[in-house]
Coordinates of C-alpha atoms in Angstrom, one line a residue:
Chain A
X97 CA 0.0 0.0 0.0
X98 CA 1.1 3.7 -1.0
X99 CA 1.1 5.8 1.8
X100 CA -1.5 9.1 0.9
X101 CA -1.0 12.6 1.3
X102 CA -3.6 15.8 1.0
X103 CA -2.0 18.3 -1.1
X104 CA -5.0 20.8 -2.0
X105 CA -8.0 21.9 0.6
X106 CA -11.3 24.0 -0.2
X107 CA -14.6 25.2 1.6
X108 CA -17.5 27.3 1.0
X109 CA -18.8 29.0 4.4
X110 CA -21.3 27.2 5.6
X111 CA -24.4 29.5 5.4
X112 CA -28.2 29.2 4.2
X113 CA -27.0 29.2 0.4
X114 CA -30.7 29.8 -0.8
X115 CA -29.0 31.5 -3.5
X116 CA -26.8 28.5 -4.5
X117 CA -28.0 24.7 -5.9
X118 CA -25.8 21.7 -5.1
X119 CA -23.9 21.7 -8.0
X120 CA -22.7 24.9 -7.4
X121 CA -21.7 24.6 -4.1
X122 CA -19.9 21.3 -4.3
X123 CA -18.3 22.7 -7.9
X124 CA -17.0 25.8 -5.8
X125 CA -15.4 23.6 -3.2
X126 CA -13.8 21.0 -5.3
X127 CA -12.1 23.8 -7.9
X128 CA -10.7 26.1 -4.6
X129 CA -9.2 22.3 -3.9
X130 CA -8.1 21.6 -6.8
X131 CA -6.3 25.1 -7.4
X132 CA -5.0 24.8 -4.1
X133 CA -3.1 21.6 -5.5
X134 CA -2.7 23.2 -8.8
X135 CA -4.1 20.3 -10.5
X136 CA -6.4 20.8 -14.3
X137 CA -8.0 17.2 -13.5
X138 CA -8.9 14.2 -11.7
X139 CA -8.3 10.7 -11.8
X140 CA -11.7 10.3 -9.9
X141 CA -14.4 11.9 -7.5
X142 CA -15.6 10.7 -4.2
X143 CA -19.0 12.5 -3.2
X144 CA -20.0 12.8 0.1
X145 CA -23.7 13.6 0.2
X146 CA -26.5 12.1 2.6
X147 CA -29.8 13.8 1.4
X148 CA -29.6 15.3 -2.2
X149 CA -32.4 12.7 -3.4
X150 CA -34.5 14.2 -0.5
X151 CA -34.3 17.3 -0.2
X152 CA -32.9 18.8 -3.5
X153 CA -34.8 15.8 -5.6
X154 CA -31.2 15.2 -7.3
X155 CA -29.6 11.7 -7.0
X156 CA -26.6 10.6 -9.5
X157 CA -24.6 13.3 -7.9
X158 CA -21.2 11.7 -9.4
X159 CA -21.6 12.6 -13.2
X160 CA -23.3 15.8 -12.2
X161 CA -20.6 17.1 -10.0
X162 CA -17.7 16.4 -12.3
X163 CA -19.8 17.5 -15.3
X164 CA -19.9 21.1 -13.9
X165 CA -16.9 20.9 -12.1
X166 CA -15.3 20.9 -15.8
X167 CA -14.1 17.4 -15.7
X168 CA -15.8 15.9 -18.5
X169 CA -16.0 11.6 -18.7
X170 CA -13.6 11.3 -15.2
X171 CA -15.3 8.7 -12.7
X172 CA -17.7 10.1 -10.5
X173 CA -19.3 8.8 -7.9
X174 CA -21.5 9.6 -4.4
X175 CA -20.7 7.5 -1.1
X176 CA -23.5 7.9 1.5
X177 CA -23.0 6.8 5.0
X178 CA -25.7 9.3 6.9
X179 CA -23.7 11.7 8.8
X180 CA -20.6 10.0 8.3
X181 CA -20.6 10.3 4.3
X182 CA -17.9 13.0 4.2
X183 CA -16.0 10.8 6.2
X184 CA -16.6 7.7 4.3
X185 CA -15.8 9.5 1.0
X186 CA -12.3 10.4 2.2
X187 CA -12.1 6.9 2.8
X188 CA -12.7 5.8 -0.5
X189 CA -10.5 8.4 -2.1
X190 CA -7.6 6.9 0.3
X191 CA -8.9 3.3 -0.7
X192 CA -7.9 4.3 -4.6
X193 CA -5.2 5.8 -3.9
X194 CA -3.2 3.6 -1.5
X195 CA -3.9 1.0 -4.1
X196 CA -2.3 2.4 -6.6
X197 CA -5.3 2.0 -8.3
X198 CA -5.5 6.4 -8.9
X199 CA -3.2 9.0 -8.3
X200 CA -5.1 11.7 -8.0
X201 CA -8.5 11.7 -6.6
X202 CA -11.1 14.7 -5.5
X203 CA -13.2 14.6 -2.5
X204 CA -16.0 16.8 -2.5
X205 CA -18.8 16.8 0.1
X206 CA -21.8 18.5 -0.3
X207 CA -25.4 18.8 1.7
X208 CA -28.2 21.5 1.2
X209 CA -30.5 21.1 4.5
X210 CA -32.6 24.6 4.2
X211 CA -34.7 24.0 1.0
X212 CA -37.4 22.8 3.3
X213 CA -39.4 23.5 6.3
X214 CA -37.5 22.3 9.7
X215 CA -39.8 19.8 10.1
X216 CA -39.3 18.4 6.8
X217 CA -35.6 18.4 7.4
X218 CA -35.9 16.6 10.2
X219 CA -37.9 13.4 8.8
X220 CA -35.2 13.7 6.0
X221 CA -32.1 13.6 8.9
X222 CA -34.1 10.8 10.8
X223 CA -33.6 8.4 7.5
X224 CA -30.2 8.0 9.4
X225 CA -31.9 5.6 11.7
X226 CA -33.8 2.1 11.4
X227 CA -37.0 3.1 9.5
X228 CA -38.9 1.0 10.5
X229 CA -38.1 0.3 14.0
X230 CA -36.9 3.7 15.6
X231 CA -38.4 6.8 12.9
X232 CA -41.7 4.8 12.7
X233 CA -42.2 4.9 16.5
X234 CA -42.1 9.2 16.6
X235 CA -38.3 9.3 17.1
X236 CA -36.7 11.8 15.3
X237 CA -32.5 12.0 15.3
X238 CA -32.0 14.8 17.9
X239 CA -34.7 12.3 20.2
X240 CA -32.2 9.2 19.9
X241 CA -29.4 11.7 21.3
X242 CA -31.6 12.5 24.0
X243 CA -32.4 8.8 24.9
X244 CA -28.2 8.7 25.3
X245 CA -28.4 11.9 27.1
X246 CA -31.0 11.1 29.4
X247 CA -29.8 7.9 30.0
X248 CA -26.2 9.2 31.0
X249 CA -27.0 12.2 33.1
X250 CA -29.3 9.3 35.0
X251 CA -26.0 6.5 35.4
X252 CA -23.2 8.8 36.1
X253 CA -25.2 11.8 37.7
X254 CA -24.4 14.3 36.2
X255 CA -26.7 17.7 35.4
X256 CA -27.9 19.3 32.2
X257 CA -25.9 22.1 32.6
X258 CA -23.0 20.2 33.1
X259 CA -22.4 19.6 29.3
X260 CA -22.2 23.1 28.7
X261 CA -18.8 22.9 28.5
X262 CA -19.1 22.0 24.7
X263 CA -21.1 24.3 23.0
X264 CA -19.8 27.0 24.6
X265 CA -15.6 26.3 23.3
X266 CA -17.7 25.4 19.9
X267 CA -19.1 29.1 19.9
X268 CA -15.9 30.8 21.2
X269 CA -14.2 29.5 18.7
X270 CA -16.3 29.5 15.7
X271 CA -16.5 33.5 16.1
X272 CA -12.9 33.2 14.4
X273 CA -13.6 30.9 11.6
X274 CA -14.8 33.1 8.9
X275 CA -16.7 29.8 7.2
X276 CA -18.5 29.1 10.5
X277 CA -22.3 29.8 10.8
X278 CA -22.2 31.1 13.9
X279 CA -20.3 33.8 15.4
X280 CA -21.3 34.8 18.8
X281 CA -20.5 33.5 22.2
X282 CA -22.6 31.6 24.4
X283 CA -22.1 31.1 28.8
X284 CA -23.1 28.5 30.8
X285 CA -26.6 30.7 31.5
X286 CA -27.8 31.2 28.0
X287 CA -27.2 27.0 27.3
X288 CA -29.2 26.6 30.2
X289 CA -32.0 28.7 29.2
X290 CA -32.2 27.5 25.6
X291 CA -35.6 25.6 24.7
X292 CA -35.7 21.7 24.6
X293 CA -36.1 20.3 21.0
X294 CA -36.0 17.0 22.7
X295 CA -35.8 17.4 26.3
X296 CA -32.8 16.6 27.8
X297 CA -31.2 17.7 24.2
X298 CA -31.8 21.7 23.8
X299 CA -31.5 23.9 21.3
X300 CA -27.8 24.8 22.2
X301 CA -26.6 21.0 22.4
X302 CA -27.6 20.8 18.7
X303 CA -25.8 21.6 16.2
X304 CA -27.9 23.3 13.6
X305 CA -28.9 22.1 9.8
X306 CA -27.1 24.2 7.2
X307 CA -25.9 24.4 3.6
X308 CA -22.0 23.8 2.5
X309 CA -19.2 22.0 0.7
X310 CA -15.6 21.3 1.5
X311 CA -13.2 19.6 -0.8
X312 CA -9.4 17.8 -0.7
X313 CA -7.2 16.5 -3.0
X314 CA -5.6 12.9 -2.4
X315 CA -2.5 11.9 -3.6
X316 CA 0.3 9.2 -3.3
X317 CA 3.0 10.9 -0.7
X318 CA 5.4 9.7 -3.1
X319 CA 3.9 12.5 -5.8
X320 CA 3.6 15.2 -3.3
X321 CA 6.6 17.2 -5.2
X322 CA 4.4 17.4 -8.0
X323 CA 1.7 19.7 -6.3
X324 CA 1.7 22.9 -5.7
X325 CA -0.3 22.7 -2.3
X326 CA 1.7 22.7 1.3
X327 CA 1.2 18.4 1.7
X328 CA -0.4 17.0 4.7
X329 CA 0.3 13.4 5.3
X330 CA -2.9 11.2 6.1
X331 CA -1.4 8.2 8.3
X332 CA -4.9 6.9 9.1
X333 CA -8.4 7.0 8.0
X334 CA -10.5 3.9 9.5
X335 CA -13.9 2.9 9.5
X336 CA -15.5 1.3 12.3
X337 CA -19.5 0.0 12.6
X338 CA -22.3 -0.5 14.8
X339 CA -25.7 -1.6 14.7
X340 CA -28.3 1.4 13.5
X341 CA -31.2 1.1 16.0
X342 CA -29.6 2.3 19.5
X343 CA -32.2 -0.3 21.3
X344 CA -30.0 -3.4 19.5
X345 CA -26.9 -2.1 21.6
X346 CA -26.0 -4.1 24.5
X347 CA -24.3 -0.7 25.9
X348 CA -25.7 2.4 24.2
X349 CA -23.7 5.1 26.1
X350 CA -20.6 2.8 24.7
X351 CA -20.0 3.2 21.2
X352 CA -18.5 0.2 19.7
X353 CA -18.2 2.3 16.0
X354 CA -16.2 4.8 17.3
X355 CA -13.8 2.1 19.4
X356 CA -13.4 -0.3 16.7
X357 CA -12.5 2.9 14.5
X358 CA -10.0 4.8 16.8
X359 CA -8.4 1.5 17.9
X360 CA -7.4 1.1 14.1
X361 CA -6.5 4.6 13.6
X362 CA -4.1 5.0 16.3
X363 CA -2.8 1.2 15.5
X364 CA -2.2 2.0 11.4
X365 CA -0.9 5.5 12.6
X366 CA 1.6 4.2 15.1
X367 CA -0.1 7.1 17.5
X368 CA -1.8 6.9 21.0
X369 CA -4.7 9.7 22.3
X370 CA -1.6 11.2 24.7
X371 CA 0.2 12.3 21.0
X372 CA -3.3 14.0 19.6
X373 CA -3.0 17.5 19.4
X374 CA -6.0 18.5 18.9
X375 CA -9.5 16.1 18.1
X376 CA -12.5 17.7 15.4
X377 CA -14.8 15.8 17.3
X378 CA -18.1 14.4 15.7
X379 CA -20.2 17.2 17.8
X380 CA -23.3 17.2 16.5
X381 CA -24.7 17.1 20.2
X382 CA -23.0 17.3 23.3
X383 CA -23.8 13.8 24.6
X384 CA -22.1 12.6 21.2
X385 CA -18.6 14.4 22.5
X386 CA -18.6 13.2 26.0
X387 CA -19.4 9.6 24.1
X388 CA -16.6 9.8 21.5
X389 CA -13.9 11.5 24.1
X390 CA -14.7 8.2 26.2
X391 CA -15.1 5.5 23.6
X392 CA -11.8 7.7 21.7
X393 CA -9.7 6.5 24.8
X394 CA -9.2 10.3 25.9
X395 CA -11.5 9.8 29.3
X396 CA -12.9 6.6 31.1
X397 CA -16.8 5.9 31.0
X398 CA -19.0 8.4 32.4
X399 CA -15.9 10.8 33.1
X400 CA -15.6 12.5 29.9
X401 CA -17.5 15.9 31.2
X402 CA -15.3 15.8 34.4
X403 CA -12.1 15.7 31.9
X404 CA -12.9 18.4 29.6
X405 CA -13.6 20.5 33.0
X406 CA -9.8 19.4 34.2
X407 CA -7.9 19.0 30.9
X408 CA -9.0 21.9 29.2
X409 CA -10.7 21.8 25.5
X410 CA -10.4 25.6 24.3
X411 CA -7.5 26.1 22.5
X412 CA -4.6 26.3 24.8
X413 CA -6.3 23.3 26.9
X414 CA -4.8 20.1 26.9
X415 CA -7.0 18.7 24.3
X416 CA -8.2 21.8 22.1
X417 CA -11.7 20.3 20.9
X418 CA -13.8 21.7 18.0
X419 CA -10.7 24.2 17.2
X420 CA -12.8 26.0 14.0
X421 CA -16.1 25.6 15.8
X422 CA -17.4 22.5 15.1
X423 CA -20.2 21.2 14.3
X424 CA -22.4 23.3 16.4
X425 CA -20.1 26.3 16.0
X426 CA -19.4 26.0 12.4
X427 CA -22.8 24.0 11.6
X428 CA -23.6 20.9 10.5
X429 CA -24.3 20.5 6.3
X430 CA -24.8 16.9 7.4
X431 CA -23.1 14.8 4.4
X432 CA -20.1 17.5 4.1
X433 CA -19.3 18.0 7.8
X434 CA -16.7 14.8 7.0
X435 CA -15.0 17.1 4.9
X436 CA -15.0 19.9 6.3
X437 CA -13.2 18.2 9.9
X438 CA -10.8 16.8 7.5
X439 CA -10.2 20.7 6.0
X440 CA -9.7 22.1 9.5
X441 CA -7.3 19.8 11.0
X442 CA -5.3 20.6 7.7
X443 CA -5.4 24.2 8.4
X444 CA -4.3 23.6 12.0
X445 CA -1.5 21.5 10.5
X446 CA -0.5 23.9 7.7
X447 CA -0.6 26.7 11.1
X448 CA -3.1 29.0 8.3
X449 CA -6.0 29.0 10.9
X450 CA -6.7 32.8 11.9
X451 CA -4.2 33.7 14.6
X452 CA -6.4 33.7 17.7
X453 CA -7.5 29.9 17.4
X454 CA -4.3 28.6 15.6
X455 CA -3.1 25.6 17.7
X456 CA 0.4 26.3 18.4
X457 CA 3.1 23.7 16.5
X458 CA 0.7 20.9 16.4
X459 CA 1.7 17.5 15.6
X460 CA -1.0 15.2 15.1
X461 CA -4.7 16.1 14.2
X462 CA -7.8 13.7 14.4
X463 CA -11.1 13.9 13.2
X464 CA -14.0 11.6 13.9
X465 CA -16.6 12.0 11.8
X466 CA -19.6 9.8 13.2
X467 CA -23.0 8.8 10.9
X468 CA -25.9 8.4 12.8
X469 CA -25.7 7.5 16.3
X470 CA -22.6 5.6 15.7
X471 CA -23.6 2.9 13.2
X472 CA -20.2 4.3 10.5
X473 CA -17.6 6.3 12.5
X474 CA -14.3 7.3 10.5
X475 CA -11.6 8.3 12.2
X476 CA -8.5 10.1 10.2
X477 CA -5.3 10.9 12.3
X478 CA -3.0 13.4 10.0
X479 CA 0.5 14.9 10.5
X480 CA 2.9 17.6 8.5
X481 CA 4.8 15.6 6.2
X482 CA 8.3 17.1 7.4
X483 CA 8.4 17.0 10.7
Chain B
X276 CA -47.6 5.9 1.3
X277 CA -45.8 2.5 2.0
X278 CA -48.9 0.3 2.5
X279 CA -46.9 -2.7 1.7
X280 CA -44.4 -1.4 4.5
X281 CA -47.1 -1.7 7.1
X282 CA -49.0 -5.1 5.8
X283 CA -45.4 -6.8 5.7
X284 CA -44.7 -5.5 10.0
X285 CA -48.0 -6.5 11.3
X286 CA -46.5 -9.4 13.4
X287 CA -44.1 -7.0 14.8
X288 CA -46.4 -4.4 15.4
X289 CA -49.0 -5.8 16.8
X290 CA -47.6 -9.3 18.5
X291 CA -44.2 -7.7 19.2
X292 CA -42.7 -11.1 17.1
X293 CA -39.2 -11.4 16.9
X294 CA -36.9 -14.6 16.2
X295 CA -35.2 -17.0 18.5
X296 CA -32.1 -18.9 17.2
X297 CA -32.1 -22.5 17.3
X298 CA -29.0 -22.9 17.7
X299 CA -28.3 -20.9 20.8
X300 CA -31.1 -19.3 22.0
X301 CA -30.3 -15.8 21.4
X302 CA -33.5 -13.4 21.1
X303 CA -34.0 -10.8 18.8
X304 CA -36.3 -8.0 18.5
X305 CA -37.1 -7.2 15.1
X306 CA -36.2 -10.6 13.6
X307 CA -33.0 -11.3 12.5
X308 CA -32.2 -13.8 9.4
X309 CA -29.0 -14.0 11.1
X310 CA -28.3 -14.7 14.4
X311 CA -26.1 -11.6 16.1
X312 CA -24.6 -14.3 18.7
X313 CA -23.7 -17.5 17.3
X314 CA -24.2 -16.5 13.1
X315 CA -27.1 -19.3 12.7
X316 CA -29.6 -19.0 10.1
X317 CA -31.5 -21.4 11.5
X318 CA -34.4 -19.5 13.7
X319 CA -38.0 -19.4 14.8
X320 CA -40.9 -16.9 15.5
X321 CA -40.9 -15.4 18.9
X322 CA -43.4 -13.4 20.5
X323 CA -42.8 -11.3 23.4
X324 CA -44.5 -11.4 26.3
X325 CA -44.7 -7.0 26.5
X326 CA -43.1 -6.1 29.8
X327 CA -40.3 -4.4 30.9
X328 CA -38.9 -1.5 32.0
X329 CA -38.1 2.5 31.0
X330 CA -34.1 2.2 30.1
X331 CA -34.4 6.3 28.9
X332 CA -36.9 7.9 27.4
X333 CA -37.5 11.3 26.1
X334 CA -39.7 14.2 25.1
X335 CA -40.1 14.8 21.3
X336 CA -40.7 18.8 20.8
X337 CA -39.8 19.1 17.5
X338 CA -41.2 16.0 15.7
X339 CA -41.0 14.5 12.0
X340 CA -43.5 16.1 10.2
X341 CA -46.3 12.9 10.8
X342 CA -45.7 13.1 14.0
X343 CA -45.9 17.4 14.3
X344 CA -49.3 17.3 15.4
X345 CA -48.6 14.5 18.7
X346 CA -45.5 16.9 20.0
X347 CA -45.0 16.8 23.0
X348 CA -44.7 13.6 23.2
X349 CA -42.7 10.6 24.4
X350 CA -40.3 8.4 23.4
X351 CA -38.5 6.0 25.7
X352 CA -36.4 2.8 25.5
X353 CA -37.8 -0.4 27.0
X354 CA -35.9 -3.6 28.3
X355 CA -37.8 -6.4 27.9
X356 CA -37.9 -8.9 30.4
X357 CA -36.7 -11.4 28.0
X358 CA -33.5 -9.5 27.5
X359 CA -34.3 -7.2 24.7
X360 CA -35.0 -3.9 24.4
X361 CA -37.0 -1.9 22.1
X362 CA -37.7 1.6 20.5
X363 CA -41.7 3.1 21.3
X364 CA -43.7 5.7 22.8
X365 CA -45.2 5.6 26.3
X366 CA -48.6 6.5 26.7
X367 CA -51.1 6.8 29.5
X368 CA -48.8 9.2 31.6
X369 CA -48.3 12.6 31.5
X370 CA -44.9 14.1 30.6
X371 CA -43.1 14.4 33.8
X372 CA -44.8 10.9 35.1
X373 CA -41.9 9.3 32.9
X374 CA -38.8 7.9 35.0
X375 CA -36.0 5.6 34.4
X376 CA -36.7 2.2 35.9
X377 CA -40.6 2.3 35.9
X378 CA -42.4 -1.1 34.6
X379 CA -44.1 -0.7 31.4
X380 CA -46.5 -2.8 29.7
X381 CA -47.4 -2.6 25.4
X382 CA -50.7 -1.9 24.4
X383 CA -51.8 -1.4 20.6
X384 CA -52.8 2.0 20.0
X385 CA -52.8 4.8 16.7
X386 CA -49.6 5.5 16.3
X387 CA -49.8 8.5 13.8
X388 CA -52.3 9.3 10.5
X389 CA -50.7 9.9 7.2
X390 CA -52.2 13.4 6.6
X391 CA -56.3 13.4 6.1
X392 CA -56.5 10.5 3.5
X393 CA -53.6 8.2 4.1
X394 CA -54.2 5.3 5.8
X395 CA -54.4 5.1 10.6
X396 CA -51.0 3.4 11.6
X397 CA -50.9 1.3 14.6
X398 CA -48.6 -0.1 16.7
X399 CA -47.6 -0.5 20.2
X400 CA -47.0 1.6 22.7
X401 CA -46.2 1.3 26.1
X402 CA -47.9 2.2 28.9
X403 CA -48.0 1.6 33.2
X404 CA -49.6 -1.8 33.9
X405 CA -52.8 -1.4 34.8
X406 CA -53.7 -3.5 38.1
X407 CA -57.4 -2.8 38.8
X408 CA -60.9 -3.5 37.3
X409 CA -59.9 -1.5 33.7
X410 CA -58.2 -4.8 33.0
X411 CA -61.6 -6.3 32.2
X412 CA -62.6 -3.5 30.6

């Protein structure tokens, strides 16, 4: 197997593009990337996209994408893996590339979320679960993070307001990241007071539905030279699974995806959590961070709250946590946010993030990019290819 | 709307029927061609018996859009008593009569109407046993 390198990055902000169709967002993404790399074309596109069939009415997003993106007849095609699709379609991109199979591949990931009404969104987003057995019975995706919630406040006793922690470093430091949705602060008091979508999760646990696309190039870190783009090695990008329905899991508040995952990204990368620098966490809720800290290795069961407290997540803490925002600071295009983890930990690593949340001289950045309540987690560990 | 969704989960619905391996035992809830445990294909129906108890549950305020009309409402996550546990509402409580740990019982009620000429889904629900003369009701 070649060893695989990222040598080009791109990103539309992530807004309410009611102005912009899919196309055009993913085709803006993929060309920053690809001019970042200083490549004309492709050997092949991965598409990361959970919910173009329904909610832009637009599936066969391959051939479209590289159509527009002026790539006429190169292989395109989508990967879906709910939430997780970003993730899965860097995955395949390092699959063809490792190989030998391709030498240069495109990853673009791409979701429009605000076509519809909220509502309508949110039967779209619950697709992630087991139809028949979890939607079908009134649970929509923000309720099964609330079953977790609930359920873990109620074994390891701790409070609501105890997981404020997380939204509130996502905010601070999504204020700096010019492509983040959101850019004001939140405290402890105005999480507490925020209205329950799906009591225990509230509106500030969630992160919110929104429009975007980020890109990368992948490429043999043999061929680096031949790039224009500052290379990032990828060491590790591994995909671990779990069953869909939470109520098939022996231990729900433990996430077997995100174990199996992690335990093969550190092994393939040679790394343990202690070497992480800093960890784009899958936080599309704050129960899922205290989950994936603890199934990650960073913080024993039921102590992950208790370790961000004492270790510190902002940016100078121990283990600087959703560094560009994350997925409640940034938001949460659901099929791109993959993609967009993967673009930020670059940045870190490149040291281009905007001066106030740069991570000084990191060394190893991980991102976990989780589809539904765990069922696909990928987990990529990436490093500066000189040091 | 998926009529042929609905026809084909009646047993499940309605009898709660799952499988039980033959090889080891193992129950599951929905059925399973494939036993999780042992990786037999070799099963039989099993019904569950309907009791258990509240493992977490939840109140839904913003709901899929068939459900928009129930919210509040809630959702909780049931052990069975045979070991398994499954995904439903609770009914016949008020909101903050919920709590971990409570024994529930599954009853067959409406579980949501697909819009004014779509067809009534049932299902089940669970629910506090009931103890007094209502059971002969």
């Amino acid at each position: 197997m070649r060893k695989v390198a990222i040598v080009g990055i791109g990103q539309t902000p992530v807004r309410e593009h009611w102005q912009s169709n899919l196309r055009d967002l993913a085709v803006s993404a993929l060309r920053d990337a690809m001019d970042d790399a200083g490549v004309e074309t492709l050997d092949g596109v991965t598409v990361g996209n959970m919910l173009s069939g329904a909610l832009s009415d637009q599936e066969h997003l391959g051939s479209l994408i590289v159509d527009y993106a002026g790539l006429d007849g190169v292989e395109g095609m989508k990967i879906e893996a709910a939430c997780g699709s970003g993730g899965a379609a860097v995955r395949m991109a390092v699959k063809a590339v490792a190989s030998g199979l391709m030498d240069t591949v495109g990853v673009v990931a791409v979701e429009k979320l605000t076509e519809y009404s909220g509502n309508h969104s949110t039967a779209a987003l619950a697709t992630a679960a087991d139809a028949d057995y979890e939607t079908n019975m009134g649970l929509s995706f923000v309720g099964i993070n609330a079953l977790l919630m609930r359920r873990y406040m109620h074994e390891y006793g701790y409070e609501k307001r105890d997981f404020a922690v997380f939204p509130v470093n996502a905010h601070a430091n999504a204020v700096h990241n010019p492509h983040a949705m959101f850019h004001f602060q939140i405290d402890e008091k105005t999480y507490s007071a925020s209205k329950p979508v799906a009591d225990p999760v509230s509106l500030l646990d969630a992160s919110p539905i929104a429009d975007g696309a980020a890109a990368v190039i992948v490429v043999a870190e043999e061929d680096v030279e031949k790039y224009k783009g500052m290379p990032i090695s990828i060491l590790a990008c591994e995909v671990g699974t779990d069953t869909l329905a939470l109520d098939n899991r022996k231990n729900p508040l433990w996430l077997r995806g995100v174990e199996r995952s992690v335990k093969k990204a550190y092994h393939v990368a040679g790394v343990t959590p202690k070497d992480i620098s800093l960890f784009e966490a899958h936080d599309a809720f704050s129960i899922m961070t205290a989950l994936s800290l603890e199934a990650s290795g960073f913080a024993e069961a039921g102590e992950a709250l208790r370790f961000a407290e004492k270790t510190g997540v902002g940016i100078n803490g121990g283990l600087p946590l959703s560094t560009m925002g994350g997925l409640k600071g940034r938001g949460h295009p659901v099929g791109a946010t993959g993609v967009y983890q993967v673009v930020e930990a670059i940045t870190q690593l490149r040291g281009e993030a905007p001066s106030p949340i740069q991570i000084p001289r990191p060394r190893y950045a991980m991102t976990q990019n989780v589809g539904g309540s765990g069922a696909t987690v990928i987990t990529s560990i990436l490093t500066c290819l000189n040091k | 709307m998926d009529i042929p969704r609905y026809w084909r989960l009646k047993d499940q619905r309605y009898k709660l029927q799952g499988t039980r391996c033959n090889d080891c035992g193992h129950l599951s809830f929905p059925p399973r061609l494939v036993c999780p445990e042992c990786k037999s294909r070799n099963y039989s129906d099993y019904r569950f018996k309907g009791r258990g108890t509240l493992y977490s549950y939840t109140i839904i305020y913003q709901a899929p859009d068939r459900f928009d009309d129930q919210a509040p409402y809630l959702v909780g996550l049931i052990d069975l008593e045979e070991g398994v546990r499954v995904t439903a509402q609770l009914t016949d409580m008020t909101l903050d009569e919920a709590s971990i740990g409570m024994p529930l019982e599954m009853v067959i009620r409406q579980i949501c109407e697909d819009g004014a000429r779509g067809p009534v889904l049932y299902g089940f629900k669970f629910r506090p046993p009931f103890t007094g003369q209502r059971d002969s009701a």
